[in-house]
mmCIF file of C-alpha atoms in Angstrom:
data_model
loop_
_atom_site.group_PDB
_atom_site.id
_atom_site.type_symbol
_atom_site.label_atom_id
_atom_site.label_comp_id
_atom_site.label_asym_id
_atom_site.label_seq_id
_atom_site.Cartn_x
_atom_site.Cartn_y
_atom_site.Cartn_z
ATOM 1 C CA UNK S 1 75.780 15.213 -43.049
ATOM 2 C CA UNK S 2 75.185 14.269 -46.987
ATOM 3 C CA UNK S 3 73.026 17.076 -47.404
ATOM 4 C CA UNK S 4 75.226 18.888 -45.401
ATOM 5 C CA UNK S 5 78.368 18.089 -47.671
ATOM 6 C CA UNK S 6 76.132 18.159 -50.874
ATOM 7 C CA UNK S 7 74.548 21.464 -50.168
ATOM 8 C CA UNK S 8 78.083 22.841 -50.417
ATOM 9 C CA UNK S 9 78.921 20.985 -53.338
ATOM 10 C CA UNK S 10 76.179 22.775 -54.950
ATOM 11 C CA UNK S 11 77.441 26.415 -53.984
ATOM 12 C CA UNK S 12 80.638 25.775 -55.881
ATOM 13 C CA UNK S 13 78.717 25.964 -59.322
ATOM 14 C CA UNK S 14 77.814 29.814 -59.251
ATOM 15 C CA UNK S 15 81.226 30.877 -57.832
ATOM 16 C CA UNK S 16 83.041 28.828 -60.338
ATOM 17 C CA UNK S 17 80.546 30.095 -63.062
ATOM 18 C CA UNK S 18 81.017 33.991 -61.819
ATOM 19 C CA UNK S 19 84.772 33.809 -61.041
ATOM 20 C CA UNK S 20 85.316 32.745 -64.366
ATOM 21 C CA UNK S 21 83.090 34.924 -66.691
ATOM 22 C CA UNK S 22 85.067 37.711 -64.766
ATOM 23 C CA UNK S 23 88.588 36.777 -65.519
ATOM 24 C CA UNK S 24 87.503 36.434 -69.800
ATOM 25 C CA UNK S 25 85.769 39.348 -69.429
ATOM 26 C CA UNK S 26 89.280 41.070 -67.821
ATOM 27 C CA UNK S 27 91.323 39.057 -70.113
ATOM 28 C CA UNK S 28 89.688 40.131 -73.284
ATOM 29 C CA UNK S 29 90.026 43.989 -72.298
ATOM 30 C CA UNK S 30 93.697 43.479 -73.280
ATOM 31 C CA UNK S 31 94.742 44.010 -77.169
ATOM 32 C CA UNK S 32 96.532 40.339 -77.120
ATOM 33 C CA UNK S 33 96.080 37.183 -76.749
ATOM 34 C CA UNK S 34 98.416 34.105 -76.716
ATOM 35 C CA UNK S 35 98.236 34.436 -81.442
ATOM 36 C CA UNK S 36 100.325 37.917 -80.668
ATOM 37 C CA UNK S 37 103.750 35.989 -80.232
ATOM 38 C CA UNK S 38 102.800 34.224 -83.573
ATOM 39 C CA UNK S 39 101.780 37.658 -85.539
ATOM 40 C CA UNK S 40 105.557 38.864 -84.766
ATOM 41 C CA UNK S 41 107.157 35.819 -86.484
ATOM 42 C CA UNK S 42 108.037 36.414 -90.241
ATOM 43 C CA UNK S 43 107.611 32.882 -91.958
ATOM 44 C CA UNK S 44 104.013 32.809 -90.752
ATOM 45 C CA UNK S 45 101.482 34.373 -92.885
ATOM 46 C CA UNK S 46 98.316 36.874 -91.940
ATOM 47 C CA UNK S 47 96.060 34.422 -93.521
ATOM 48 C CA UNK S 48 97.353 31.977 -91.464
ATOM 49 C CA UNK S 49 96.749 33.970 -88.454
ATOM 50 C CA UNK S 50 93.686 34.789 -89.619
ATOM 51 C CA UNK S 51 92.581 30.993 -90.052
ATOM 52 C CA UNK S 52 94.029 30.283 -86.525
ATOM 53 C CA UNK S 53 91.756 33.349 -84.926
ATOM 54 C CA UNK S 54 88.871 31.435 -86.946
ATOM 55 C CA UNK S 55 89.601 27.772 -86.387
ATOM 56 C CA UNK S 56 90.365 28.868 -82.127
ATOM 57 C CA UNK S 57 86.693 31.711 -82.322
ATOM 58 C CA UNK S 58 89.294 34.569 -81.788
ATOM 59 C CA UNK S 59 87.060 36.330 -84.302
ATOM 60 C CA UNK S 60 83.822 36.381 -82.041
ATOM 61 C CA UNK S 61 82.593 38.390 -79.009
ATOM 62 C CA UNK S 62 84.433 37.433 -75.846
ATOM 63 C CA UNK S 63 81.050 36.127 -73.994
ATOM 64 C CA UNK S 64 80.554 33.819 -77.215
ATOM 65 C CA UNK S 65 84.366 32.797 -76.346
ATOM 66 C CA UNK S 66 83.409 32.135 -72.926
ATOM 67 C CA UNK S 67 80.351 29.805 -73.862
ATOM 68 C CA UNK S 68 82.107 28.143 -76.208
ATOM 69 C CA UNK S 69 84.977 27.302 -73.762
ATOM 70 C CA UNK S 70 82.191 26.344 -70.546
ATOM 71 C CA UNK S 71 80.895 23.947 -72.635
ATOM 72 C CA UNK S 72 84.557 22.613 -73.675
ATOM 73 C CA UNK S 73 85.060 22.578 -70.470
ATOM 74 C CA UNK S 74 82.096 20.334 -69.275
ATOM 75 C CA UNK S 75 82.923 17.827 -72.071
ATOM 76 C CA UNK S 76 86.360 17.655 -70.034
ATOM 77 C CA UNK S 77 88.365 19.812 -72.619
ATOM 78 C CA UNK S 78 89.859 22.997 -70.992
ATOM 79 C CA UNK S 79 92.160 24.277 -73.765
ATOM 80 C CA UNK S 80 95.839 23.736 -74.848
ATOM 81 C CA UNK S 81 98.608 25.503 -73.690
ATOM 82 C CA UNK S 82 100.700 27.626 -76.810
ATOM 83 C CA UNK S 83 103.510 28.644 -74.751
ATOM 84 C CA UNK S 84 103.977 25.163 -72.893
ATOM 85 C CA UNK S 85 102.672 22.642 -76.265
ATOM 86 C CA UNK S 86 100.901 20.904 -74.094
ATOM 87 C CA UNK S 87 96.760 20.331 -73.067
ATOM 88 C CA UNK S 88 95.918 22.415 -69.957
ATOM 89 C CA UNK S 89 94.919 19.571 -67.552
ATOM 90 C CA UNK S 90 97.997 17.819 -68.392
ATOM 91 C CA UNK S 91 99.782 21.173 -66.988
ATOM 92 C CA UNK S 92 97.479 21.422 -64.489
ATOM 93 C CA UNK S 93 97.882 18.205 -62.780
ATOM 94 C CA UNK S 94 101.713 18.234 -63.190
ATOM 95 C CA UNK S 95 101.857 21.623 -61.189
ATOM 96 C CA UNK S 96 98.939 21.419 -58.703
ATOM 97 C CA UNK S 97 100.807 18.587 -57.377
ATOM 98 C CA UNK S 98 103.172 20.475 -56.202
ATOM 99 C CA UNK S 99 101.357 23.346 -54.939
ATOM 100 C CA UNK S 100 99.383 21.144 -52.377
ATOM 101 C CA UNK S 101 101.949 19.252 -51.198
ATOM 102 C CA UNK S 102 103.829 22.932 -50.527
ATOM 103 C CA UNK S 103 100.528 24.284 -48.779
ATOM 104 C CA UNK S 104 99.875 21.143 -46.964
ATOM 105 C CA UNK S 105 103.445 21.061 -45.745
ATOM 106 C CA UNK S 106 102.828 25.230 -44.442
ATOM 107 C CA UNK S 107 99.304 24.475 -42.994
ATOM 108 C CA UNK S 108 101.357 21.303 -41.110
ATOM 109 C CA UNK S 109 104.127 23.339 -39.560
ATOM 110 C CA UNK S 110 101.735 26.679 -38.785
ATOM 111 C CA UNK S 111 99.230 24.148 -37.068
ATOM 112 C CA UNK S 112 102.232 21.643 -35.358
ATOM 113 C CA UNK S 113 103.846 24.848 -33.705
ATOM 114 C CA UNK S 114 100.939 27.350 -33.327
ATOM 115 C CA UNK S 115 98.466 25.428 -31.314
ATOM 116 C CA UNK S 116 100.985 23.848 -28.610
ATOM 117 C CA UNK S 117 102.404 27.755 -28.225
ATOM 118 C CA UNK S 118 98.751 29.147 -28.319
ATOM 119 C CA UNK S 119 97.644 27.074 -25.812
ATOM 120 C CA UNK S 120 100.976 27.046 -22.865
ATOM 121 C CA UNK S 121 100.599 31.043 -23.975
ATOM 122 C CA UNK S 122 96.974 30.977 -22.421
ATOM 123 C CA UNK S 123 97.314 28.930 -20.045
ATOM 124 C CA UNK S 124 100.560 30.427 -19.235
ATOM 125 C CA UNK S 125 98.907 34.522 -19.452
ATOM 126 C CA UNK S 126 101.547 37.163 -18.804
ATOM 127 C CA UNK S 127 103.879 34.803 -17.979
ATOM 128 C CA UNK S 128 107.879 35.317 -20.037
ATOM 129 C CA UNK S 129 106.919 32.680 -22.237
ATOM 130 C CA UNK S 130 103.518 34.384 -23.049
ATOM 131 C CA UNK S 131 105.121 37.906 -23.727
ATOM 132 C CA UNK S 132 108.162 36.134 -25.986
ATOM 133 C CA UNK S 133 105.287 34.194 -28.491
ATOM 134 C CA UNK S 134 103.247 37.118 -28.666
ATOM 135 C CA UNK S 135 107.025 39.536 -29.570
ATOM 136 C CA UNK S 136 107.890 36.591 -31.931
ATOM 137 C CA UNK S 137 104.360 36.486 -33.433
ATOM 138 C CA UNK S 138 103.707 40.328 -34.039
ATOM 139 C CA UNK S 139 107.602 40.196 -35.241
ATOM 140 C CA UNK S 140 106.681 37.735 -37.970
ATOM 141 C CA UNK S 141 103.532 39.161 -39.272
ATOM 142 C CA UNK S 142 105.633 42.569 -39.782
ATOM 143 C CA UNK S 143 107.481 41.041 -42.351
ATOM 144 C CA UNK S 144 106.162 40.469 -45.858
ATOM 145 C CA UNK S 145 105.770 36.688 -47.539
ATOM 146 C CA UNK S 146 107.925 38.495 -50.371
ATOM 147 C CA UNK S 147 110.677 39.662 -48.198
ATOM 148 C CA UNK S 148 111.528 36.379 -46.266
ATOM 149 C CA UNK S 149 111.122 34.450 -49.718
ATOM 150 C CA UNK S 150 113.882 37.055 -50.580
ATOM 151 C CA UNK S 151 115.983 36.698 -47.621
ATOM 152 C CA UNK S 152 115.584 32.763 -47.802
ATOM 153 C CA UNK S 153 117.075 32.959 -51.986
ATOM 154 C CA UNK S 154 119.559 34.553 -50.393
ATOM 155 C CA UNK S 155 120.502 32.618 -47.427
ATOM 156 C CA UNK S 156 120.262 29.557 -50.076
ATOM 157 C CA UNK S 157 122.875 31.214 -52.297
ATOM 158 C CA UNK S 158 125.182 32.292 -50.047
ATOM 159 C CA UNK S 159 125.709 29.529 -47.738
ATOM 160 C CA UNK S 160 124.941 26.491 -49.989
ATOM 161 C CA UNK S 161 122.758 24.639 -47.745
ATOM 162 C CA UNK S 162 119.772 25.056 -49.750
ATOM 163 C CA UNK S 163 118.657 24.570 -53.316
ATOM 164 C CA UNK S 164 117.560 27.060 -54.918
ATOM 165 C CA UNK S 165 114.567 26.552 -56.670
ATOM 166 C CA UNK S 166 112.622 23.490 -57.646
ATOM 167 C CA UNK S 167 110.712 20.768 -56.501
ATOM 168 C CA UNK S 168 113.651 17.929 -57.148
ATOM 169 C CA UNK S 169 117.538 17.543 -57.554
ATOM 170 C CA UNK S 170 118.675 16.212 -61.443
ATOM 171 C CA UNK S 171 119.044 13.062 -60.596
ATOM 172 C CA UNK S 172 115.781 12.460 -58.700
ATOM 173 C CA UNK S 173 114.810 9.423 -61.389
ATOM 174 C CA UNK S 174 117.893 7.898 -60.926
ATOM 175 C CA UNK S 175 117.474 7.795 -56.893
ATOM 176 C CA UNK S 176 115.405 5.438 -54.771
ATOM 177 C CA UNK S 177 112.020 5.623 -53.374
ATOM 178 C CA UNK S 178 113.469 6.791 -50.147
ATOM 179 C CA UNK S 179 115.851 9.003 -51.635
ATOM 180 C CA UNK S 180 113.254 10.542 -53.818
ATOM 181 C CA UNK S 181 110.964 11.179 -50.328
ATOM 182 C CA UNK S 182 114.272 12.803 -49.239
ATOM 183 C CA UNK S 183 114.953 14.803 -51.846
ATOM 184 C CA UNK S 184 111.473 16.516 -51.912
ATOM 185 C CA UNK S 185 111.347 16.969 -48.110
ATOM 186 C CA UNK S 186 114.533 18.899 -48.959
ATOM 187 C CA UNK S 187 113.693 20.835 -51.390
ATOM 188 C CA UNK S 188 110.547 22.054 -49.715
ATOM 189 C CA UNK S 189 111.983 22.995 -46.487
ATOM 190 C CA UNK S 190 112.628 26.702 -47.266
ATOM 191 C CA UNK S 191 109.141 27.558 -49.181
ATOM 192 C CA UNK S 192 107.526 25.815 -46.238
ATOM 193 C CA UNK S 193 109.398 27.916 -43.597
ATOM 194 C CA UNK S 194 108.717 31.113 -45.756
ATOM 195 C CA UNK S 195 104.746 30.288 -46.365
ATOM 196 C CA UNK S 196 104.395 28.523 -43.107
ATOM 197 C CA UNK S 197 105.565 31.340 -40.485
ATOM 198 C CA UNK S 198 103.141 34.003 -40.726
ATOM 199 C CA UNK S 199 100.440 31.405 -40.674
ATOM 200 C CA UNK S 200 101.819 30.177 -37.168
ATOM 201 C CA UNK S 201 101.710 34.084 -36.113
ATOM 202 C CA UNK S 202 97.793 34.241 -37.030
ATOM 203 C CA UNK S 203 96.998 30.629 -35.736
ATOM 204 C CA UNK S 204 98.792 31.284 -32.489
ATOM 205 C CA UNK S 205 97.258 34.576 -31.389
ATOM 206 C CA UNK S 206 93.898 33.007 -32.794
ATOM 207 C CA UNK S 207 94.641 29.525 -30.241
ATOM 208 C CA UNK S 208 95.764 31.684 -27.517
ATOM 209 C CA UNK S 209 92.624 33.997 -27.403
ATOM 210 C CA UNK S 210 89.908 31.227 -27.862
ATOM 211 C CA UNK S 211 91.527 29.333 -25.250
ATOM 212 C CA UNK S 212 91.533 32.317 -22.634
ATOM 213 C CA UNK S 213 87.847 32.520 -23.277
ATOM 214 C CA UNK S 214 86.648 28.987 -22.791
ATOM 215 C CA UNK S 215 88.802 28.682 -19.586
ATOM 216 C CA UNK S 216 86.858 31.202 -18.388
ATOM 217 C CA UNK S 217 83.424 29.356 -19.306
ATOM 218 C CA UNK S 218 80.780 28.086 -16.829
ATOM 219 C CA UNK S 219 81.682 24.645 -17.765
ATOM 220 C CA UNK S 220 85.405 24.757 -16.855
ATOM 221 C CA UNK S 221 84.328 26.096 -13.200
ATOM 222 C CA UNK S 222 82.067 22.835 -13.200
ATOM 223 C CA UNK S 223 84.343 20.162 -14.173
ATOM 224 C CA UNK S 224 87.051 21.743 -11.889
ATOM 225 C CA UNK S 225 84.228 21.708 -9.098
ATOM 226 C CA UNK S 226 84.162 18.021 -9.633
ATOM 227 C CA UNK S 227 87.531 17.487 -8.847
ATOM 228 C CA UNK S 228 89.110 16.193 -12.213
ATOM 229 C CA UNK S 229 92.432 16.915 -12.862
ATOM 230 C CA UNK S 230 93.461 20.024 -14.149
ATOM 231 C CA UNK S 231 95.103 18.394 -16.862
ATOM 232 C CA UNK S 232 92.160 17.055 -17.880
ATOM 233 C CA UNK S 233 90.188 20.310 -17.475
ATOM 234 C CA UNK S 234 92.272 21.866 -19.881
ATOM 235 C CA UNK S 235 93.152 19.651 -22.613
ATOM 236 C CA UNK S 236 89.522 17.674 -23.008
ATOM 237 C CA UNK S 237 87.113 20.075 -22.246
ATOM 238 C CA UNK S 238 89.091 23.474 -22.805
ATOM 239 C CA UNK S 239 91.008 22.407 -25.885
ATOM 240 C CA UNK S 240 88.126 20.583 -27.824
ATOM 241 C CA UNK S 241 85.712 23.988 -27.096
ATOM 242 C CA UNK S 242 88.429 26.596 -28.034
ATOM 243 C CA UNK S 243 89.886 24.901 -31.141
ATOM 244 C CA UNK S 244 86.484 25.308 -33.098
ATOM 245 C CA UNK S 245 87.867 29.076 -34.018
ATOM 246 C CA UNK S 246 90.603 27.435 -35.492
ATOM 247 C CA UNK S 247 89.182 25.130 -37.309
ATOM 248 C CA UNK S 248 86.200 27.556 -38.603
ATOM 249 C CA UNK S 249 89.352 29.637 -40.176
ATOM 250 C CA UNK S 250 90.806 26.486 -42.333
ATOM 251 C CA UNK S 251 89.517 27.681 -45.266
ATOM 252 C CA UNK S 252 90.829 32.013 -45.057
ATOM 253 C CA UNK S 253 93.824 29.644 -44.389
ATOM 254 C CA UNK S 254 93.226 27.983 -47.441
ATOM 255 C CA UNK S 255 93.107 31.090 -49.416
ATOM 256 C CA UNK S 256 96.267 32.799 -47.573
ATOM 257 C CA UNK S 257 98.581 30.143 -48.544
ATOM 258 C CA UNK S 258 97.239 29.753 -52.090
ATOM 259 C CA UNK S 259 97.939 34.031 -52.501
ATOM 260 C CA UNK S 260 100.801 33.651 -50.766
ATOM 261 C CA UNK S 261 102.258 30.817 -52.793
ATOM 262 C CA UNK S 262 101.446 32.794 -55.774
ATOM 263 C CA UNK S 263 104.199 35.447 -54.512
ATOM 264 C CA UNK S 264 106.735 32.746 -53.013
ATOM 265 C CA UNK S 265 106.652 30.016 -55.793
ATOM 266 C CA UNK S 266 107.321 33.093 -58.065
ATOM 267 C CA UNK S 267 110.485 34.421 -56.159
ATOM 268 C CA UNK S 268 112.008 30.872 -55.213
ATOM 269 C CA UNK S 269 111.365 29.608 -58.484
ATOM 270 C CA UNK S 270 109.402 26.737 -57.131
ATOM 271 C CA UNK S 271 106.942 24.668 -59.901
ATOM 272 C CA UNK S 272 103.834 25.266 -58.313
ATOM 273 C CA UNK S 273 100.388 26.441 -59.922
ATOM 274 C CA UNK S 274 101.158 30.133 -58.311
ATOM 275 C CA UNK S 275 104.209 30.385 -60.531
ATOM 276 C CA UNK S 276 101.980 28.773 -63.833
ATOM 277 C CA UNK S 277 99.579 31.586 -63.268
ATOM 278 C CA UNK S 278 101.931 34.430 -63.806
ATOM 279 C CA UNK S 279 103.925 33.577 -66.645
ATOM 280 C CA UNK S 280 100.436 32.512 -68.034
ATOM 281 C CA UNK S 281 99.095 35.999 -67.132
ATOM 282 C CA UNK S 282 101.918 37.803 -68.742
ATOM 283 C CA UNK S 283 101.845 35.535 -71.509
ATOM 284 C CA UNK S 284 98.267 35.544 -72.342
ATOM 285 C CA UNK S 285 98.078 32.087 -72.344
ATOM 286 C CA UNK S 286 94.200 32.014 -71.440
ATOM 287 C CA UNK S 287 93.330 28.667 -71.384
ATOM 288 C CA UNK S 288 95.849 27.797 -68.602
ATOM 289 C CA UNK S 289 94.880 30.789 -66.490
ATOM 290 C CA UNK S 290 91.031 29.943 -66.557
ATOM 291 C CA UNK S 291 92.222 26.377 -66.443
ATOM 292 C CA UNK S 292 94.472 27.899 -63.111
ATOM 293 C CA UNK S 293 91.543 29.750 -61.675
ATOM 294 C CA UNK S 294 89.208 26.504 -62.003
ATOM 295 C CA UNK S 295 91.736 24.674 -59.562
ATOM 296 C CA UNK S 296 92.325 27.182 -57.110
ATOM 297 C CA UNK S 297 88.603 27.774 -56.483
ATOM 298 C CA UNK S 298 88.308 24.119 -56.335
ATOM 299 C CA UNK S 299 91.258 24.522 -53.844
ATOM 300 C CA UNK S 300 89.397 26.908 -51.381
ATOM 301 C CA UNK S 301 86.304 25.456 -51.808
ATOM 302 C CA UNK S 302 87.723 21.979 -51.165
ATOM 303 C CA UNK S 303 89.432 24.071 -47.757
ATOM 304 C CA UNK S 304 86.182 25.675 -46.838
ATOM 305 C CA UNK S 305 84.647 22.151 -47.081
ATOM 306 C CA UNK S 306 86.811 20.215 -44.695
ATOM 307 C CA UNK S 307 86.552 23.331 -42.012
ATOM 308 C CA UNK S 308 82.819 22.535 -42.441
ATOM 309 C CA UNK S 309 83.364 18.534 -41.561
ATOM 310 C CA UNK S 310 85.494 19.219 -39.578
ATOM 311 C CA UNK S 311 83.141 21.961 -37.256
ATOM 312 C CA UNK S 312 80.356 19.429 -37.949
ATOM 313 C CA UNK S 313 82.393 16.544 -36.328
ATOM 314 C CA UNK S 314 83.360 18.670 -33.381
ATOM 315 C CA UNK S 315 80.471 20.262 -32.784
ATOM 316 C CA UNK S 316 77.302 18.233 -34.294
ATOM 317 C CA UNK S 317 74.754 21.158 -33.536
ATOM 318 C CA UNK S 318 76.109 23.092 -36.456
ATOM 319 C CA UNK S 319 74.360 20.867 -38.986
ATOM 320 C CA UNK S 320 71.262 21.046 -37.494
ATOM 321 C CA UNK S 321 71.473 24.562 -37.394
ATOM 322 C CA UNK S 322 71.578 24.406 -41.606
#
């Protein structure tokens, strides 16, 4: 299993290494970078802009920038932030916080509701309940991660029940440790509704077909022929065989919810890395958007990882097979 664990580990260097060489290389096709606010203001100099471009290597090639900048990076150094005053991992870590704890909270719910429907869907085939989950679920999917964050904003506005926007209230210091759990929890509920439904579409129909394909199995016929319950036919042997799909998909999940929360932290003005990346993009802050694109890898990777485990727990032949 430590080879297992490690030998993934070790494919995260290339696709760190490649993923970022391409963004500086798309970054540094643009005619700015994050001096261009400074070159507009009037009490600051051209010589001092030019001794800023010097001091920062804005002078050199962009693959000399990019060198210079891995091996910041490997001394622990990924930049500082113009726009924000700050150092990058000091932004990071305040706003990749809350971007896990909103995809955590999504992958939760989707999981929570889609594998209970997935499987009483199956087991269930054709049945009224089947043919509502499956309406509900293509119904869902048809609408845009955009559009409901739009529709939620506006629910939120117009009936008060909802903040709008943000992570915690203005007095969250002030409250207790309960009240602060509270507060979150409440703030999150309509970015994890709006993230967290079309992964419960996708999950469900995912549950529900795996699960109609081990029933059918030679093994089910066996441990039926042995007279153990059918309870137990379905939900030890059926369940543990047909929920390896599911698991083998973590990480796509992984990478669904970080896009998506790009879109939704964006339109429900939540503080999440998703929402850092764009005004970093359209700011040309580059340090916090290769800083950004480190983490999310490291995100997906990290989700890619546990599927892995998690397959290799269930199902120990995979490791072997490596």
């Amino acid at each position: 299993m430590i080879l297992f664990i490690l030998r993934r580990l070790l494919a995260l260097i290339p696709l760190l290494l490649g993923v970022t060489f391409m963004v500086f290389f798309l970054m540094s096709l643009t005619q700015t970078n994050y001096l261009t606010p400074l070159k507009a203001e009037r009490d600051i100099s051209p010589q001092m802009i030019e001794a800023l471009e010097k001091k920062f290597g804005l002078d050199k090639p962009w693959y000399e920038r990019y060198f210079l900048w891995l091996n910041n990076v490997l001394h622990g150094d990924f930049g500082y932030s113009w726009i924000y005053k700050m150092s990058v991992i000091e932004l990071l870590m305040q706003r990749v916080q809350a971007t896990l704890l909103l995809n955590l909270s999504s992958l939760l719910l989707a999981w929570c509701i889609a594998i209970p429907i997935g499987v009483l869907s199956a087991i269930y085939k054709d049945s009224l309940l089947d043919r509502l989950s499956s309406f509900l679920a293509y119904l869902s999917i048809s609408f845009p991660e955009f559009f409901l964050a739009l529709l939620a904003v506006y629910f939120a506005a117009r009936t008060g029940w909802f903040p709008i926007g943000g992570l915690t209230s203005i007095e969250y210091p002030f409250l207790s440790p309960l009240d602060k759990f509270l507060d979150i929890a409440y703030h999150l509920v309509l970015p994890t509704l709006v993230l967290g439904i079309g992964g419960i579409a996708n999950m469900m129909r995912i549950m529900r077909g795996s699960f109609l394909d081990a029933i059918r199995a030679d093994y089910v016929l066996t441990a039926r022929a042995k007279g153990l319950p059918e309870n137990a036919v379905m939900f030890r042997h059926v369940l543990r065989n047909a929920i390896n799909p599911l698991i083998s998909t973590f990480g796509y999940v992984i990478a669904g919810l970080l896009s998506g929360s790009l879109l939704v932290e964006n339109i429900m003005n939540y503080p999440g890395i998703g929402q850092l990346i764009y005004s970093a993009l359209m700011k040309q802050d580059q340090f916090v958007v290769l800083g950004s694109v480190v983490f999310s890898c490291l995100l997906l990777v990290l989700g890619n990882l546990i599927a892995d485990i998690l397959l290799a727990w269930v199902d120990p032949r995979i490791v072997h097979h490596e």
